[in-house]
């Protein structure tokens, strides 16, 4: 999140849209979607199609996630006596470089790392 004291290397957080394929229609409830999102990061919103039940085969939510931590491909949800494993399809590339602290690539492909190796000591 931005603040007046923001420094680019301080924030590996990003808003990520994700789909939850096969999530049953009763679980498209806004409070349950928020609970799911909060278990993955910080829930920001669900898309209009999900809230209006226009796509019963999949829910779509936006969650603020820490990209320095590998994102889970699935999660186990428990609502009362209901317990299930839910897969996640991320709509964005979830890459974060721990070398230069920028999003969009990882340390293995960082140009800054390659420049240092080419230049030598």
XYZ file of C-alpha atoms in Angstrom:
121
model
C 0.000 0.000 0.000
C 1.176 3.502 -0.760
C 2.022 5.972 1.991
C 4.056 9.219 2.015
C 7.035 7.231 3.339
C 6.687 4.562 0.622
C 9.892 3.001 -0.664
C 9.718 0.564 -3.539
C 11.543 -2.159 -1.630
C 9.101 -1.909 1.294
C 6.076 -3.382 -0.408
C 5.744 -6.771 -2.042
C 1.951 -6.323 -1.800
C -0.210 -6.409 -4.913
C -3.907 -6.614 -5.711
C -4.426 -9.976 -7.414
C -7.578 -11.141 -9.186
C -8.223 -14.845 -8.821
C -10.900 -17.308 -9.846
C -12.238 -20.046 -7.622
C -13.456 -22.661 -10.121
C -16.194 -25.020 -9.006
C -17.083 -22.970 -5.936
C -20.707 -23.869 -5.272
C -23.314 -21.149 -5.641
C -24.257 -20.979 -1.920
C -20.617 -20.056 -1.211
C -20.853 -17.002 -3.495
C -22.193 -15.192 -0.422
C -20.245 -11.908 0.033
C -19.313 -12.629 3.661
C -18.014 -16.100 2.759
C -16.058 -14.714 -0.203
C -14.528 -12.152 2.171
C -13.544 -14.921 4.590
C -11.933 -16.861 1.727
C -10.075 -13.762 0.518
C -8.913 -12.849 4.012
C -7.480 -16.347 4.430
C -5.260 -15.681 1.378
C -4.319 -12.070 2.119
C -6.565 -9.032 2.487
C -9.893 -9.290 0.674
C -10.525 -6.236 -1.515
C -13.654 -7.087 -3.523
C -15.605 -9.614 -5.539
C -16.481 -8.853 -9.140
C -20.026 -7.891 -10.129
C -20.705 -11.122 -12.032
C -19.898 -13.131 -8.902
C -22.076 -10.958 -6.668
C -24.975 -11.145 -9.138
C -24.584 -14.952 -9.520
C -23.994 -14.597 -13.289
C -21.247 -17.226 -13.392
C -22.331 -20.130 -11.173
C -19.284 -22.251 -12.090
C -16.673 -19.885 -10.715
C -16.280 -17.005 -8.271
C -13.850 -14.158 -8.907
C -12.294 -12.108 -6.112
C -9.510 -9.566 -5.716
C -7.120 -10.032 -2.801
C -4.111 -8.004 -1.700
C -1.319 -10.562 -1.400
C 2.314 -10.569 -0.337
C 4.219 -11.586 -3.479
C 7.368 -12.399 -1.522
C 5.556 -15.499 -0.227
C 4.740 -18.254 -2.764
C 0.978 -18.225 -3.439
C -0.943 -21.400 -2.642
C -2.428 -23.307 -5.614
C -5.250 -24.561 -3.360
C -6.608 -23.932 0.109
C -8.755 -25.884 2.527
C -11.866 -24.037 3.656
C -14.071 -24.862 6.614
C -17.511 -23.310 7.025
C -19.347 -24.895 9.925
C -19.370 -28.627 9.218
C -18.508 -28.121 5.546
C -14.820 -28.692 4.757
C -13.454 -28.703 1.213
C -10.336 -28.121 -0.851
C -10.611 -25.273 -3.340
C -8.282 -24.676 -6.279
C -7.224 -21.149 -7.213
C -6.526 -19.729 -10.668
C -4.489 -16.526 -10.449
C -5.155 -14.076 -13.283
C -1.820 -12.276 -12.927
C 1.783 -13.378 -12.930
C 2.767 -13.464 -9.295
C 6.441 -12.612 -9.594
C 8.450 -10.598 -7.092
C 12.210 -10.088 -7.144
C 13.910 -10.386 -3.768
C 17.036 -8.772 -5.275
C 15.742 -5.451 -6.628
C 12.343 -5.516 -4.847
C 10.306 -5.025 -8.009
C 7.256 -6.925 -9.178
C 7.018 -8.681 -12.541
C 10.124 -10.874 -12.463
C 11.982 -13.115 -10.015
C 15.589 -12.977 -8.790
C 16.635 -15.723 -11.254
C 15.726 -13.477 -14.204
C 16.624 -10.104 -12.646
C 18.603 -7.872 -15.025
C 20.379 -6.242 -12.086
C 21.706 -9.628 -10.931
C 22.869 -10.471 -14.454
C 24.680 -7.123 -14.802
C 26.629 -7.753 -11.598
C 27.635 -11.243 -12.751
C 28.729 -9.982 -16.194
C 30.707 -7.045 -14.766
C 32.412 -9.275 -12.211
C 34.010 -8.211 -8.931
